[in-house]
Amino acid sequence: MRDTNRPNLEDVAALAGVSTASISRCINNPKKVAEPTRLRIQKAIDSLGYMPHFGGRALAINRTNTVGAIIPSMENAVFASGLQAFQETLNDSKVTLLVGSSNYNASQEYDQIRSLLSQGADGLLLIGKDRPKKTLDFLEKHSVPHVLAWCFGKNISSPVVGFDNQKAAQKIADHVIALGHRKLAIIAGLREGNDRANERIIGIQDAQKTNPNVELVAIEECKYSFEEASAALDRILALNKNPTAIICSSDVLAVGAMLRAKELGLSVPNDISITGFDDINLAQVVTPSLTTVRVPQQEMGRKAAEVLLDLINPNLGKTAAQSVELMTTIINRGTLVSLQ
Amino acid sequence: MRDTNRPNLEDVAALAGVSTASISRCINNPKKVAEPTRLRIQKAIDSLGYMPHFGGRALAINRTNTVGAIIPSMENAVFASGLQAFQETLNDSKVTLLVGSSNYNASQEYDQIRSLLSQGADGLLLIGKDRPKKTLDFLEKHSVPHVLAWCFGKNISSPVVGFDNQKAAQKIADHVIALGHRKLAIIAGLREGNDRANERIIGIQDAQKTNPNVELVAIEECKYSFEEASAALDRILALNKNPTAIICSSDVLAVGAMLRAKELGLSVPNDISITGFDDINLAQVVTPSLTTVRVPQQEMGRKAAEVLLDLINPNLGKTAAQSVELMTTIINRGTLVSLQ
DNA sequence: TTAAAATATGTAAGCGCTTGCATGCAGGAA
DNA sequence: TTCCTGCATGCAAGCGCTTACATATTTTAA
């Protein structure tokens, strides 16, 4: 039923003494309306405080200028600055961002996808490349424009903007090995439904395999919290295999392990080296500061937004949206020691 | 123009052999439709992969089940977990969250408010209580349901869910003073357009005033980054007033100051005590871990969502939405030393 | 048995906006 | 003058959905 409180096109039209069509044109395509009329209309709009009704417009043009992003967790600083950059880039094109979080859970992600889409999202940003067939089918069936981030891969059918987790992990592991470490352990996120965690483990295993005299004494998976990482370190130490370096698949895990090591009276890196992944704020703050892998978050967010916008706008002569691979860098700080 | 790709109510109705009205009822009020029909409809919906069109619905019921939140910054972990709780609570009521960020800038906030509203947000979460008249007028004129968080106060016309920044700041300052500190300095966020930063300063000043033998040797404002806090510490030290404690109005600032102190060869807390505010992750991670003020973020997010939902739903007999004041707690860790 | 009440479903109007088409009008070319 | 062109504007259909109301069917009561 009519909300008499909120002015609509007709009200503006009446006040300005023109038809609703002109108002609409004035808003969406100002050149199509003559100067004096435009001024009159603008005055009417201002004086009524008119704002176009979102639903009406969405219905008419079948587009919302809204995109959704579903990240595994909002609490995790890992995604924050990437998302911020994503949003800023969208805003430049007058597109609004809807955010959902999946809690690292595929079925929650599916629900969020449906929810954001039924909220009218024109496109989606998703994290990672592995998801259940059900989700994939859904995306395909509804031909949802989407881009994947925080991952990369050659034979993915969706556009991807990110980095190769496996290669990045292999690189840091190679680096650790090059410094003389021969007994490694891993603390990683739960692989289940998390391709990034999974590939990071595989990357480290790759590095180990190409160096036969390197031993991988433990692989511990846990949730991304200090407490869980702390417990994971305990489990590793309980094995009595004496790894000289622990490669963690996230800074949060690395810091959790460091905190625990400190509690146990172990010196990092003298007694044990620890490396992280992501290079979030935390990494610079711990003592010693964390040697880690820097992920180009901002660039990823920005580029992902560009690709998604391309996907949504049947664009004018521009090149089709393409996947882009970004590179990670190893940031050497204080938690990794050379054994040579 | 009709998107033939996307099934609409009519398609479902045709397939199920009922009218569109029944489909609509089946979706929104299943009890109103008989069991066998409901099953038939459900099957049709599933087989077509039908999803209601957001705009159509929004137009018909003049409601989007969407609320917006505008936070000063996404990068700052300060708001992350509160926002997460806010979102989760909304989700329980099938309400989606739109997020905008204002970059601690009133005019950007105003733009975001307009943008979220024109995206159809039914209500808004805003941070802090001070804003320009223009913004206030706008909210009033359009009678936008909204709740303020991260602040509290008696004579605010909007519902507020938060804590009293001034009191909380006074409390930590009193605590510092009780430990024997007589020369204090402040590192705070920029007060301009930021009531939280402002009130936290005032709270500390309150504490100082009631203790005449306490001196406030410096008040430095800066942006919320390690680098800026670091520079602020330098400016304070350059004064040669030798404060024994630096009260920071955010953990980020406190950690930035700590990092700088360490660079300068100053021991925290032996040479100088430092306190934070917020109790974000960072606080536990630095060495020594940070004595700070814990803000009940999750609770604030949850309660704010409840109040906002109340505001939006002309609800059934429930009590009207009320402001709620939450309490902060001082978390004693390692950066504040007793001088007695 | 019949009337009344309850239940299930359909009909159609209308939410606010955009846009193809029609109309009117001014200026220029023939 | 007449015709054409182009611009500014209006008209009205239609986007997909909800819902008051009308209608048809079943149940219940008397």
PDB file of N, CA, C and O in Angstrom, chain B residues 115-149:
ATOM      1  N   SER B 115      23.022   6.436   0.220  1.00  0.00           N
ATOM      2  CA  SER B 115      23.210   5.322  -0.695  1.00  0.00           C
ATOM      3  C   SER B 115      22.538   4.054  -0.162  1.00  0.00           C
ATOM      4  O   SER B 115      21.810   3.372  -0.876  1.00  0.00           O
ATOM      5  N   LEU B 116      22.761   3.762   1.114  1.00  0.00           N
ATOM      6  CA  LEU B 116      22.157   2.556   1.670  1.00  0.00           C
ATOM      7  C   LEU B 116      20.640   2.651   1.661  1.00  0.00           C
ATOM      8  O   LEU B 116      19.940   1.693   1.363  1.00  0.00           O
ATOM      9  N   LEU B 117      20.155   3.823   1.973  1.00  0.00           N
ATOM     10  CA  LEU B 117      18.708   4.002   1.983  1.00  0.00           C
ATOM     11  C   LEU B 117      18.141   3.837   0.586  1.00  0.00           C
ATOM     12  O   LEU B 117      17.082   3.229   0.402  1.00  0.00           O
ATOM     13  N   SER B 118      18.839   4.383  -0.390  1.00  0.00           N
ATOM     14  CA  SER B 118      18.291   4.258  -1.724  1.00  0.00           C
ATOM     15  C   SER B 118      18.474   2.833  -2.226  1.00  0.00           C
ATOM     16  O   SER B 118      17.845   2.420  -3.180  1.00  0.00           O
ATOM     17  N   GLN B 119      19.340   2.082  -1.570  1.00  0.00           N
ATOM     18  CA  GLN B 119      19.417   0.652  -1.849  1.00  0.00           C
ATOM     19  C   GLN B 119      18.268  -0.077  -1.192  1.00  0.00           C
ATOM     20  O   GLN B 119      18.146  -1.288  -1.291  1.00  0.00           O
ATOM     21  N   GLY B 120      17.486   0.652  -0.437  1.00  0.00           N
ATOM     22  CA  GLY B 120      16.304   0.037   0.140  1.00  0.00           C
ATOM     23  C   GLY B 120      16.428  -0.399   1.589  1.00  0.00           C
ATOM     24  O   GLY B 120      15.571  -1.114   2.087  1.00  0.00           O
ATOM     25  N   ALA B 121      17.500  -0.013   2.248  1.00  0.00           N
ATOM     26  CA  ALA B 121      17.656  -0.423   3.638  1.00  0.00           C
ATOM     27  C   ALA B 121      16.451   0.015   4.471  1.00  0.00           C
ATOM     28  O   ALA B 121      16.011   1.151   4.381  1.00  0.00           O
ATOM     29  N   ASP B 122      15.940  -0.905   5.257  1.00  0.00           N
ATOM     30  CA  ASP B 122      14.797  -0.586   6.110  1.00  0.00           C
ATOM     31  C   ASP B 122      15.227   0.153   7.371  1.00  0.00           C
ATOM     32  O   ASP B 122      14.406   0.774   8.040  1.00  0.00           O
ATOM     33  N   GLY B 123      16.483   0.017   7.708  1.00  0.00           N
ATOM     34  CA  GLY B 123      16.979   0.654   8.920  1.00  0.00           C
ATOM     35  C   GLY B 123      18.495   0.742   8.866  1.00  0.00           C
ATOM     36  O   GLY B 123      19.124   0.201   7.954  1.00  0.00           O
ATOM     37  N   LEU B 124      19.064   1.407   9.847  1.00  0.00           N
ATOM     38  CA  LEU B 124      20.494   1.691   9.802  1.00  0.00           C
ATOM     39  C   LEU B 124      21.155   1.510  11.166  1.00  0.00           C
ATOM     40  O   LEU B 124      20.562   1.834  12.198  1.00  0.00           O
ATOM     41  N   LEU B 125      22.370   1.021  11.128  1.00  0.00           N
ATOM     42  CA  LEU B 125      23.208   1.045  12.322  1.00  0.00           C
ATOM     43  C   LEU B 125      24.290   2.082  12.097  1.00  0.00           C
ATOM     44  O   LEU B 125      24.998   2.037  11.089  1.00  0.00           O
ATOM     45  N   LEU B 126      24.395   2.999  13.021  1.00  0.00           N
ATOM     46  CA  LEU B 126      25.421   4.027  12.896  1.00  0.00           C
ATOM     47  C   LEU B 126      26.327   3.999  14.115  1.00  0.00           C
ATOM     48  O   LEU B 126      25.897   3.622  15.206  1.00  0.00           O
ATOM     49  N   ILE B 127      27.543   4.396  13.914  1.00  0.00           N
ATOM     50  CA  ILE B 127      28.498   4.388  15.017  1.00  0.00           C
ATOM     51  C   ILE B 127      28.634   5.797  15.573  1.00  0.00           C
ATOM     52  O   ILE B 127      28.893   6.741  14.834  1.00  0.00           O
ATOM     53  N   GLY B 128      28.461   5.907  16.875  1.00  0.00           N
ATOM     54  CA  GLY B 128      28.662   7.197  17.513  1.00  0.00           C
ATOM     55  C   GLY B 128      27.446   8.092  17.454  1.00  0.00           C
ATOM     56  O   GLY B 128      26.492   7.828  16.723  1.00  0.00           O
ATOM     57  N   LYS B 129      27.470   9.146  18.243  1.00  0.00           N
ATOM     58  CA  LYS B 129      26.270   9.950  18.389  1.00  0.00           C
ATOM     59  C   LYS B 129      26.347  11.347  17.812  1.00  0.00           C
ATOM     60  O   LYS B 129      25.321  11.970  17.558  1.00  0.00           O
ATOM     61  N   ASP B 130      27.546  11.861  17.579  1.00  0.00           N
ATOM     62  CA  ASP B 130      27.651  13.210  17.039  1.00  0.00           C
ATOM     63  C   ASP B 130      27.676  13.192  15.523  1.00  0.00           C
ATOM     64  O   ASP B 130      28.492  12.504  14.913  1.00  0.00           O
ATOM     65  N   ARG B 131      26.785  13.939  14.957  1.00  0.00           N
ATOM     66  CA  ARG B 131      26.862  14.117  13.500  1.00  0.00           C
ATOM     67  C   ARG B 131      26.280  15.463  13.123  1.00  0.00           C
ATOM     68  O   ARG B 131      25.536  16.075  13.880  1.00  0.00           O
ATOM     69  N   PRO B 132      26.632  15.923  11.931  1.00  0.00           N
ATOM     70  CA  PRO B 132      26.203  17.255  11.505  1.00  0.00           C
ATOM     71  C   PRO B 132      24.674  17.348  11.435  1.00  0.00           C
ATOM     72  O   PRO B 132      23.999  16.344  11.200  1.00  0.00           O
ATOM     73  N   LYS B 133      24.194  18.552  11.596  1.00  0.00           N
ATOM     74  CA  LYS B 133      22.756  18.791  11.560  1.00  0.00           C
ATOM     75  C   LYS B 133      22.139  18.256  10.263  1.00  0.00           C
ATOM     76  O   LYS B 133      21.053  17.680  10.272  1.00  0.00           O
ATOM     77  N   LYS B 134      22.861  18.452   9.200  1.00  0.00           N
ATOM     78  CA  LYS B 134      22.391  17.975   7.896  1.00  0.00           C
ATOM     79  C   LYS B 134      22.005  16.490   7.952  1.00  0.00           C
ATOM     80  O   LYS B 134      20.939  16.085   7.486  1.00  0.00           O
ATOM     81  N   THR B 135      22.893  15.722   8.528  1.00  0.00           N
ATOM     82  CA  THR B 135      22.636  14.281   8.633  1.00  0.00           C
ATOM     83  C   THR B 135      21.434  14.002   9.525  1.00  0.00           C
ATOM     84  O   THR B 135      20.550  13.220   9.178  1.00  0.00           O
ATOM     85  N   LEU B 136      21.437  14.659  10.671  1.00  0.00           N
ATOM     86  CA  LEU B 136      20.328  14.468  11.608  1.00  0.00           C
ATOM     87  C   LEU B 136      18.996  14.828  10.965  1.00  0.00           C
ATOM     88  O   LEU B 136      18.008  14.076  11.063  1.00  0.00           O
ATOM     89  N   ASP B 137      18.983  15.965  10.300  1.00  0.00           N
ATOM     90  CA  ASP B 137      17.756  16.401   9.627  1.00  0.00           C
ATOM     91  C   ASP B 137      17.297  15.367   8.611  1.00  0.00           C
ATOM     92  O   ASP B 137      16.114  15.059   8.509  1.00  0.00           O
ATOM     93  N   PHE B 138      18.264  14.866   7.903  1.00  0.00           N
ATOM     94  CA  PHE B 138      17.929  13.888   6.879  1.00  0.00           C
ATOM     95  C   PHE B 138      17.270  12.654   7.503  1.00  0.00           C
ATOM     96  O   PHE B 138      16.224  12.192   7.056  1.00  0.00           O
ATOM     97  N   LEU B 139      17.897  12.173   8.559  1.00  0.00           N
ATOM     98  CA  LEU B 139      17.358  10.982   9.226  1.00  0.00           C
ATOM     99  C   LEU B 139      15.945  11.243   9.729  1.00  0.00           C
ATOM    100  O   LEU B 139      15.060  10.404   9.621  1.00  0.00           O
ATOM    101  N   GLU B 140      15.771  12.438  10.265  1.00  0.00           N
ATOM    102  CA  GLU B 140      14.465  12.786  10.810  1.00  0.00           C
ATOM    103  C   GLU B 140      13.430  12.933   9.695  1.00  0.00           C
ATOM    104  O   GLU B 140      12.354  12.331   9.730  1.00  0.00           O
ATOM    105  N   LYS B 141      13.789  13.705   8.708  1.00  0.00           N
ATOM    106  CA  LYS B 141      12.860  13.967   7.606  1.00  0.00           C
ATOM    107  C   LYS B 141      12.335  12.679   6.980  1.00  0.00           C
ATOM    108  O   LYS B 141      11.163  12.562   6.664  1.00  0.00           O
ATOM    109  N   HIS B 142      13.238  11.740   6.818  1.00  0.00           N
ATOM    110  CA  HIS B 142      12.806  10.492   6.203  1.00  0.00           C
ATOM    111  C   HIS B 142      12.416   9.448   7.241  1.00  0.00           C
ATOM    112  O   HIS B 142      12.204   8.295   6.898  1.00  0.00           O
ATOM    113  N   SER B 143      12.356   9.892   8.463  1.00  0.00           N
ATOM    114  CA  SER B 143      12.089   8.993   9.600  1.00  0.00           C
ATOM    115  C   SER B 143      12.712   7.610   9.386  1.00  0.00           C
ATOM    116  O   SER B 143      12.028   6.603   9.302  1.00  0.00           O
ATOM    117  N   VAL B 144      14.008   7.636   9.321  1.00  0.00           N
ATOM    118  CA  VAL B 144      14.779   6.416   9.124  1.00  0.00           C
ATOM    119  C   VAL B 144      14.958   5.698  10.457  1.00  0.00           C
ATOM    120  O   VAL B 144      15.540   6.263  11.381  1.00  0.00           O
ATOM    121  N   PRO B 145      14.482   4.480  10.566  1.00  0.00           N
ATOM    122  CA  PRO B 145      14.735   3.725  11.795  1.00  0.00           C
ATOM    123  C   PRO B 145      16.238   3.500  11.926  1.00  0.00           C
ATOM    124  O   PRO B 145      16.868   3.039  10.978  1.00  0.00           O
ATOM    125  N   HIS B 146      16.780   3.837  13.055  1.00  0.00           N
ATOM    126  CA  HIS B 146      18.220   3.627  13.204  1.00  0.00           C
ATOM    127  C   HIS B 146      18.600   3.475  14.665  1.00  0.00           C
ATOM    128  O   HIS B 146      17.880   3.903  15.551  1.00  0.00           O
ATOM    129  N   VAL B 147      19.736   2.836  14.873  1.00  0.00           N
ATOM    130  CA  VAL B 147      20.263   2.728  16.224  1.00  0.00           C
ATOM    131  C   VAL B 147      21.736   3.101  16.188  1.00  0.00           C
ATOM    132  O   VAL B 147      22.445   2.860  15.209  1.00  0.00           O
ATOM    133  N   LEU B 148      22.154   3.750  17.268  1.00  0.00           N
ATOM    134  CA  LEU B 148      23.552   4.158  17.378  1.00  0.00           C
ATOM    135  C   LEU B 148      24.284   3.157  18.265  1.00  0.00           C
ATOM    136  O   LEU B 148      23.724   2.664  19.246  1.00  0.00           O
ATOM    137  N   ALA B 149      25.510   2.880  17.934  1.00  0.00           N
ATOM    138  CA  ALA B 149      26.279   1.972  18.780  1.00  0.00           C
ATOM    139  C   ALA B 149      27.643   2.557  19.071  1.00  0.00           C
ATOM    140  O   ALA B 149      28.017   3.595  18.533  1.00  0.00           O
TER     141      ALA B 149
END
